[in-house]
mmCIF file of C-alpha atoms in Angstrom:
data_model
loop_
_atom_site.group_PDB
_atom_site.id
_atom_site.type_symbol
_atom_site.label_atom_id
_atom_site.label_comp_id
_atom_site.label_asym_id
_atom_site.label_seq_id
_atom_site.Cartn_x
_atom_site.Cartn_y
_atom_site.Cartn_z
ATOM 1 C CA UNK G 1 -30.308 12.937 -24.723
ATOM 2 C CA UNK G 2 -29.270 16.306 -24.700
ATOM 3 C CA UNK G 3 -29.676 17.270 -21.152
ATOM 4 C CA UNK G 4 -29.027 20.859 -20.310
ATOM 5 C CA UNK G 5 -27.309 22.534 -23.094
ATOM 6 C CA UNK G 6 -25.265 25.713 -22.609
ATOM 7 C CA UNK G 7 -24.138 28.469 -24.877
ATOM 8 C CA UNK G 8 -21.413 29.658 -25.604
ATOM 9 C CA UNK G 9 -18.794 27.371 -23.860
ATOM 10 C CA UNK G 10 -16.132 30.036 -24.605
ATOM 11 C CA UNK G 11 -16.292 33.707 -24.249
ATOM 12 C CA UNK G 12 -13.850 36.468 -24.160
ATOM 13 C CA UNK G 13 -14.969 39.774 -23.186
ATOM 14 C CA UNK G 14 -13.660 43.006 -22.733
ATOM 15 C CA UNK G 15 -14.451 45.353 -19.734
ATOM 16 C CA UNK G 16 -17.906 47.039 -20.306
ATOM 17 C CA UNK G 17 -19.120 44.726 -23.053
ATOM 18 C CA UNK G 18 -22.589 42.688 -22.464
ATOM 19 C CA UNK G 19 -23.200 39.459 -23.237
ATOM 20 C CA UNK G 20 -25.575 36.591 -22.768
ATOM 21 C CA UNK G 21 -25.296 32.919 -21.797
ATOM 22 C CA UNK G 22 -28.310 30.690 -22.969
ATOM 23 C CA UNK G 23 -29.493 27.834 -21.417
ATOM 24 C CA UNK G 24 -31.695 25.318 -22.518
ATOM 25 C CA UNK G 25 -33.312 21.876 -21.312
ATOM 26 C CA UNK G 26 -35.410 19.466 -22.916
ATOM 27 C CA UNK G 27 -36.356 17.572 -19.483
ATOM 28 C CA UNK G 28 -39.467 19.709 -19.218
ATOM 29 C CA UNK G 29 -38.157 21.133 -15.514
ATOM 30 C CA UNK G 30 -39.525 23.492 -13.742
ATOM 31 C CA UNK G 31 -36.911 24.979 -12.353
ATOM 32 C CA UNK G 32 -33.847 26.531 -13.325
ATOM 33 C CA UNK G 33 -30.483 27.678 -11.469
ATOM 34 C CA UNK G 34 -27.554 30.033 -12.993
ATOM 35 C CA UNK G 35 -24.288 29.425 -10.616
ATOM 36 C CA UNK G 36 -21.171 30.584 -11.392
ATOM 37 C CA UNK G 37 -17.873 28.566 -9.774
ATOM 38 C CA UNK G 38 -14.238 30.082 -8.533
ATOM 39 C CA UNK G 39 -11.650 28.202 -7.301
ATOM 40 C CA UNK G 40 -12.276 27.893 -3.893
ATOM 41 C CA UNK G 41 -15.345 29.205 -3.505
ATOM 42 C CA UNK G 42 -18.076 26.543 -4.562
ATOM 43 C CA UNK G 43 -20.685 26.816 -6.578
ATOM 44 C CA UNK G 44 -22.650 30.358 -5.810
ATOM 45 C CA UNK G 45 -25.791 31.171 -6.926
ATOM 46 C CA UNK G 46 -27.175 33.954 -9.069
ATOM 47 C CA UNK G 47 -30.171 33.815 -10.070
ATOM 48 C CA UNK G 48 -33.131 31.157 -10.256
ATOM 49 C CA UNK G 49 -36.285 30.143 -11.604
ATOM 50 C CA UNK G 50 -39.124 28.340 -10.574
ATOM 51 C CA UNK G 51 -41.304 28.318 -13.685
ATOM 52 C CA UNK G 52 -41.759 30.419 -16.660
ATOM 53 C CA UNK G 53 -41.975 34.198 -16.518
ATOM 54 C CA UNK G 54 -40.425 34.249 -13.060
ATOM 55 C CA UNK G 55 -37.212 34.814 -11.793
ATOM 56 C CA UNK G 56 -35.399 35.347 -8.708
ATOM 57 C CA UNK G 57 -32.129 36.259 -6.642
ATOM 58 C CA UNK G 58 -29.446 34.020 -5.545
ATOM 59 C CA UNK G 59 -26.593 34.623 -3.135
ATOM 60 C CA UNK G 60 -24.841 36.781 -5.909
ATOM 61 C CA UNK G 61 -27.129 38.386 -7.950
ATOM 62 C CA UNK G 62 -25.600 41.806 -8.502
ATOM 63 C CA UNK G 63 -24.093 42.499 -12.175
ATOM 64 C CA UNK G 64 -26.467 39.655 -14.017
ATOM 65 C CA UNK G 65 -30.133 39.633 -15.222
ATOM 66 C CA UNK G 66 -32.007 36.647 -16.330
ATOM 67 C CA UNK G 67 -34.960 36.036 -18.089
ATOM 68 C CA UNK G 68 -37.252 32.867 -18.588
ATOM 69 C CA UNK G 69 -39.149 33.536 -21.297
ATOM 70 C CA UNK G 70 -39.995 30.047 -22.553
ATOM 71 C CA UNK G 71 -40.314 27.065 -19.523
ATOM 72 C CA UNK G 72 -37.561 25.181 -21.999
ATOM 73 C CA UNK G 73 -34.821 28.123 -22.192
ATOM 74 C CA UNK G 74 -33.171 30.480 -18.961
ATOM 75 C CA UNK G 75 -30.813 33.516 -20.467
ATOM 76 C CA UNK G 76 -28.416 35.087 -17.835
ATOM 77 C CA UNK G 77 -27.131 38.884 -18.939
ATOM 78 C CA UNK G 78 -24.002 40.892 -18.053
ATOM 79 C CA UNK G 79 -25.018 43.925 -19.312
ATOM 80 C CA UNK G 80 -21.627 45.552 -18.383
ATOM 81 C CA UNK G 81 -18.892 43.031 -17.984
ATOM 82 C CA UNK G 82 -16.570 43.533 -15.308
ATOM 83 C CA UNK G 83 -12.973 41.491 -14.610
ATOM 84 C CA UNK G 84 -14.717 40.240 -11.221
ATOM 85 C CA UNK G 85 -17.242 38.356 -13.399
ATOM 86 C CA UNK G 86 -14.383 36.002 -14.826
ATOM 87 C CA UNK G 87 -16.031 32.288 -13.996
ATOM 88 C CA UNK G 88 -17.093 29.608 -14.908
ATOM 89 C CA UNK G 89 -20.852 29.755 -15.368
ATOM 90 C CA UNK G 90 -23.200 26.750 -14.666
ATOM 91 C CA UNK G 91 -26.965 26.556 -15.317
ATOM 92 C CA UNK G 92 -28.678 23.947 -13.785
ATOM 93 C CA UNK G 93 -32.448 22.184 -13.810
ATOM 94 C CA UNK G 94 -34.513 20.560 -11.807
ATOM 95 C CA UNK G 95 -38.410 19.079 -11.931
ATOM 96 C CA UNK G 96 -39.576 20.732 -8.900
ATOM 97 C CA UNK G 97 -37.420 21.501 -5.886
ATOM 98 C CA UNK G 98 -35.248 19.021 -6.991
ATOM 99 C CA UNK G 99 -32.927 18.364 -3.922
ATOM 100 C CA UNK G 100 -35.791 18.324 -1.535
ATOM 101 C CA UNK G 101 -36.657 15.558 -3.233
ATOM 102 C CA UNK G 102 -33.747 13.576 -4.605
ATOM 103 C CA UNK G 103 -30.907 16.022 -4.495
ATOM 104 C CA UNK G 104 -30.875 15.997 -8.414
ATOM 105 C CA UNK G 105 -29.716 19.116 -9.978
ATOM 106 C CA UNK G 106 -28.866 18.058 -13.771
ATOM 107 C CA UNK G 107 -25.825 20.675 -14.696
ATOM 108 C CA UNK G 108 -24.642 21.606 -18.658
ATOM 109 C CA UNK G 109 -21.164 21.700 -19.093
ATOM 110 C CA UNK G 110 -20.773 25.494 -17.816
ATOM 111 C CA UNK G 111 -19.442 28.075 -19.681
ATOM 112 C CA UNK G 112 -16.365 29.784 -19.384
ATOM 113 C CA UNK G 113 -16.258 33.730 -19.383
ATOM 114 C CA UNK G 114 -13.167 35.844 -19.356
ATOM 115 C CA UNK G 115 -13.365 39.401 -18.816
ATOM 116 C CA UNK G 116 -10.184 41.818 -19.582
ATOM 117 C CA UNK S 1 -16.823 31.861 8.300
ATOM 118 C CA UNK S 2 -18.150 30.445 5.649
ATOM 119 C CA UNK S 3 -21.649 27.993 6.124
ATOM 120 C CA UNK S 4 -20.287 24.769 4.597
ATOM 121 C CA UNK S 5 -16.699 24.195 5.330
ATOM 122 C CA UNK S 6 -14.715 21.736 2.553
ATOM 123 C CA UNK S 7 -10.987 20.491 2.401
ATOM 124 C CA UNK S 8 -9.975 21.732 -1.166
ATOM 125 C CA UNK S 9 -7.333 19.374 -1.261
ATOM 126 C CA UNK S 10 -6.109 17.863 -3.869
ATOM 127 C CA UNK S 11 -6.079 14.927 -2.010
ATOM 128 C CA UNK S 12 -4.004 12.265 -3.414
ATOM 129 C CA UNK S 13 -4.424 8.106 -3.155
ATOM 130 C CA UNK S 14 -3.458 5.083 -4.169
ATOM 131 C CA UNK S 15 -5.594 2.764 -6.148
ATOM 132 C CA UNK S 16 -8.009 0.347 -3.790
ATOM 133 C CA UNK S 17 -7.353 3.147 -0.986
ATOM 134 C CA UNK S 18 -10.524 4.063 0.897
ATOM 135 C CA UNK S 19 -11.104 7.581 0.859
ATOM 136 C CA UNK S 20 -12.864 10.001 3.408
ATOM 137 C CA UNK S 21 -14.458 13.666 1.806
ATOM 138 C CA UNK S 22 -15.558 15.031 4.673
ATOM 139 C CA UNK S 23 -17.748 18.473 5.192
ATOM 140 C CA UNK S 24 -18.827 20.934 8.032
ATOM 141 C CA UNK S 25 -21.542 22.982 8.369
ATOM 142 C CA UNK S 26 -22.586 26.036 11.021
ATOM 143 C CA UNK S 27 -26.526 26.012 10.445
ATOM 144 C CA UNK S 28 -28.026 23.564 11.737
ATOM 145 C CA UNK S 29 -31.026 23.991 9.953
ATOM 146 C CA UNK S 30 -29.949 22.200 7.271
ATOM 147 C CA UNK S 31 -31.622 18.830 6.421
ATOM 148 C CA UNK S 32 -30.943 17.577 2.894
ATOM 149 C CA UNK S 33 -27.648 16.488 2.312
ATOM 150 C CA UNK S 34 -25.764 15.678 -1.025
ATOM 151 C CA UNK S 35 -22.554 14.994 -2.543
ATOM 152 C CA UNK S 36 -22.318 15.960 -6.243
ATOM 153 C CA UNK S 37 -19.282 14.651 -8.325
ATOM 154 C CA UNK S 38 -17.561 16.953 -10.910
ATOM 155 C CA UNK S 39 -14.889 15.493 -13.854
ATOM 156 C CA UNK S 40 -12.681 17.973 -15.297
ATOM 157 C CA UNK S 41 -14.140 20.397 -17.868
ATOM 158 C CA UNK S 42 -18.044 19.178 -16.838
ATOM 159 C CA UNK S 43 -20.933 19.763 -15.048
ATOM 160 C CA UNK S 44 -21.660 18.401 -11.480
ATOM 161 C CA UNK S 45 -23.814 15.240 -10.948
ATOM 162 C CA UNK S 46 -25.155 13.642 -8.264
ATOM 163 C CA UNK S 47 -23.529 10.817 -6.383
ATOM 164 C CA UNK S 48 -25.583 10.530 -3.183
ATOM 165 C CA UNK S 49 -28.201 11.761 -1.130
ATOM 166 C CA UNK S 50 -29.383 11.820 2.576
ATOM 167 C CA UNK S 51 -32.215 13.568 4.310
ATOM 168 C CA UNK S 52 -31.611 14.171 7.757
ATOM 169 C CA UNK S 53 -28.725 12.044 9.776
ATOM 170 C CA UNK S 54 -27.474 8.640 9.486
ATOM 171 C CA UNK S 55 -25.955 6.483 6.728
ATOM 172 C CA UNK S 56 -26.562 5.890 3.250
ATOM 173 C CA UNK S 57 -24.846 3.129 1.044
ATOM 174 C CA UNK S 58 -24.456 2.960 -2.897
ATOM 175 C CA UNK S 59 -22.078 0.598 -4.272
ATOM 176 C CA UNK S 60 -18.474 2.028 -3.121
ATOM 177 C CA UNK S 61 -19.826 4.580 -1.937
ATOM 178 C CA UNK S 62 -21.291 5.596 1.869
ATOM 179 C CA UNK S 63 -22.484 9.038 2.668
ATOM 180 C CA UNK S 64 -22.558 9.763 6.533
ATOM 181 C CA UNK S 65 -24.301 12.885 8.311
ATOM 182 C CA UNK S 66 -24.021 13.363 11.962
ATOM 183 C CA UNK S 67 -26.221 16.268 12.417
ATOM 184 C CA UNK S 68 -24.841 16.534 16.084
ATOM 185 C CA UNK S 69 -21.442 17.475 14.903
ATOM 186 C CA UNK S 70 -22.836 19.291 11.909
ATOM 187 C CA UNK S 71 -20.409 16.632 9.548
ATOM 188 C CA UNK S 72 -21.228 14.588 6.880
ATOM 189 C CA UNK S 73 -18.852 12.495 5.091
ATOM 190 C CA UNK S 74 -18.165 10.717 1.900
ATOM 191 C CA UNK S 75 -16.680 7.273 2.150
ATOM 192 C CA UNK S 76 -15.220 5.479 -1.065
ATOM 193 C CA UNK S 77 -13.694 2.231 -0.696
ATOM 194 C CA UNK S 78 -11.451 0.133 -3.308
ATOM 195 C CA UNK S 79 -10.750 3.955 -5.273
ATOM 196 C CA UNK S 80 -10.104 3.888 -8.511
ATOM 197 C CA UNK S 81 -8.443 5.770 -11.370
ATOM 198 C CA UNK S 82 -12.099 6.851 -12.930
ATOM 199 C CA UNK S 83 -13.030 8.369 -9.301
ATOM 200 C CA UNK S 84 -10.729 11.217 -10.044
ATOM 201 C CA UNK S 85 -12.676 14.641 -10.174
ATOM 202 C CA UNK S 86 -13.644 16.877 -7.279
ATOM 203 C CA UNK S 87 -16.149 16.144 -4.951
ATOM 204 C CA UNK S 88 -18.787 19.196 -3.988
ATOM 205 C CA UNK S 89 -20.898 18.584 -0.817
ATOM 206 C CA UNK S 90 -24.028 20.022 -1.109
ATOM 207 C CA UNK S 91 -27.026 21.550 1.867
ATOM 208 C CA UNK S 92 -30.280 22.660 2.019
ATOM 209 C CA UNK S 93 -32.980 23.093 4.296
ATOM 210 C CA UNK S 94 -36.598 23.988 4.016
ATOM 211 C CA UNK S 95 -38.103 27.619 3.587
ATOM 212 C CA UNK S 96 -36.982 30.373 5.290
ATOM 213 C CA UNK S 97 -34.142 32.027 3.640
ATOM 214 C CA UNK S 98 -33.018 28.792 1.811
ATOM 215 C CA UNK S 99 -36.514 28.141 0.263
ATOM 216 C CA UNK S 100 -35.047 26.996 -3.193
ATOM 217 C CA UNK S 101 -31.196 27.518 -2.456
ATOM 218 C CA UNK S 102 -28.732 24.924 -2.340
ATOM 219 C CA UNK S 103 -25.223 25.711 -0.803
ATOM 220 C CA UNK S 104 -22.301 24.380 -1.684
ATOM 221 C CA UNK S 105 -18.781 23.261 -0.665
ATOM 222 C CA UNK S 106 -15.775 24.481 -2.265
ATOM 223 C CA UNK S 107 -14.866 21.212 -3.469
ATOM 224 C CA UNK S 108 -12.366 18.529 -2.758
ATOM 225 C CA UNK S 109 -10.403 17.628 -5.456
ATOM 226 C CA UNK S 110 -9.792 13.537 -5.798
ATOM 227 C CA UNK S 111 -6.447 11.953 -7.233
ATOM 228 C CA UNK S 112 -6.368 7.777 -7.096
ATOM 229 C CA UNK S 113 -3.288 6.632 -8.384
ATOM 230 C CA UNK S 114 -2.906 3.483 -10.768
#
């Protein structure tokens, strides 16, 4: 049961480099949800999806793109890295709304960026 | 000010202790109400869930709203060791700018002691 799979787990970047984190879930959801979580701060969101070829903006969408391609996979770009983007990186799924109707988000393991 | 206020912590207990996570919130159109438990190096899960206010029990576990206060609460009784991690409350409420948007709590982070 793999869940919702994230890659890389580890990433080191320099200033001004891109990059992209994949995500990918074999629970055939509908939706998908790229947060990103600093130390004190919660879990914010970026970006989200609520079905293939669509996309929208979270609470802290500036510096990232995403793309949902596939219903299965959700990429989330930095297409010019910045120190301020050093996080921890968590996509998320969800069948339909999800919490509306349980409160289930199912999280990968998050992904850990560091920008110098 | 942020919307949903959390203790960080770490808050630290003894093993059988009964702890209390507690959260506030400001808007009080918030209806769906969830605490999500995080272990070290994971991904969140769910622990509990409440629509609305009153009480919900699970186990060890009892999740409180009081929508009147704008406070929910986590209750764990007889802690133990493998409760460790940090405890994210969780809002949301329907349409309007929160259509599809959770918000979360900064997290309190949970120590029981053996």
């Amino acid at each position: 049961n793999a869940g919702v799979t994230q890659t890389p787990k580890f990433r080191v970047l320099k200033t001004g480099q891109s990059m992209t984190l994949l995500c990918a879930q074999d629970m055939n959801h509908e939706y998908m949800y790229w947060y990103r979580q600093d130390p004190g701060m919660g879990l914010r969101l970026i970006h989200y999806s609520v079905g293939e070829g669509t996309t929208a903006k979270g609470e802290v969408p500036d510096g990232y793109n995403v793309s949902r391609l596939k219903k299965q996979n959700f990429l989330l770009g930095l297409e010019s890295a910045a120190p301020s983007q050093t996080s921890v990186y968590f996509c998320a799924s969800s069948y339909s709304t999800g919490y509306r109707d349980t409160g289930e988000l199912f999280f990968g393991e998050g992904s850990r960026l560091t920008v110098l | 000010q942020k919307e949903v206020e959390q203790d960080p912590g770490p808050l630290s207990v003894p093993e059988g202790a009964i702890v209390s996570l507690n959260c506030t919130y400001s808007n009080s159109a918030f209806q769906y109400f969830m605490w999500y438990r995080q272990y070290s190096r994971k991904g969140p899960e769910l622990l509990m869930y409440t629509y609305s206010s009153g009480n919900k029990e699970d186990g060890r576990f009892t999740a409180q709203v009081d929508k009147s206060s704008k406070y929910i609460s986590l209750f764990i009784r007889d802690s133990q060791p493998s409760d460790s991690a940090t405890y994210l409350c969780a809002m949301s409420a329907i349409g309007g700018e929160y259509g599809n948007k959770l918000v979360f709590g900064a997290g309190t982070i949970l120590r029981v002691k053996s």
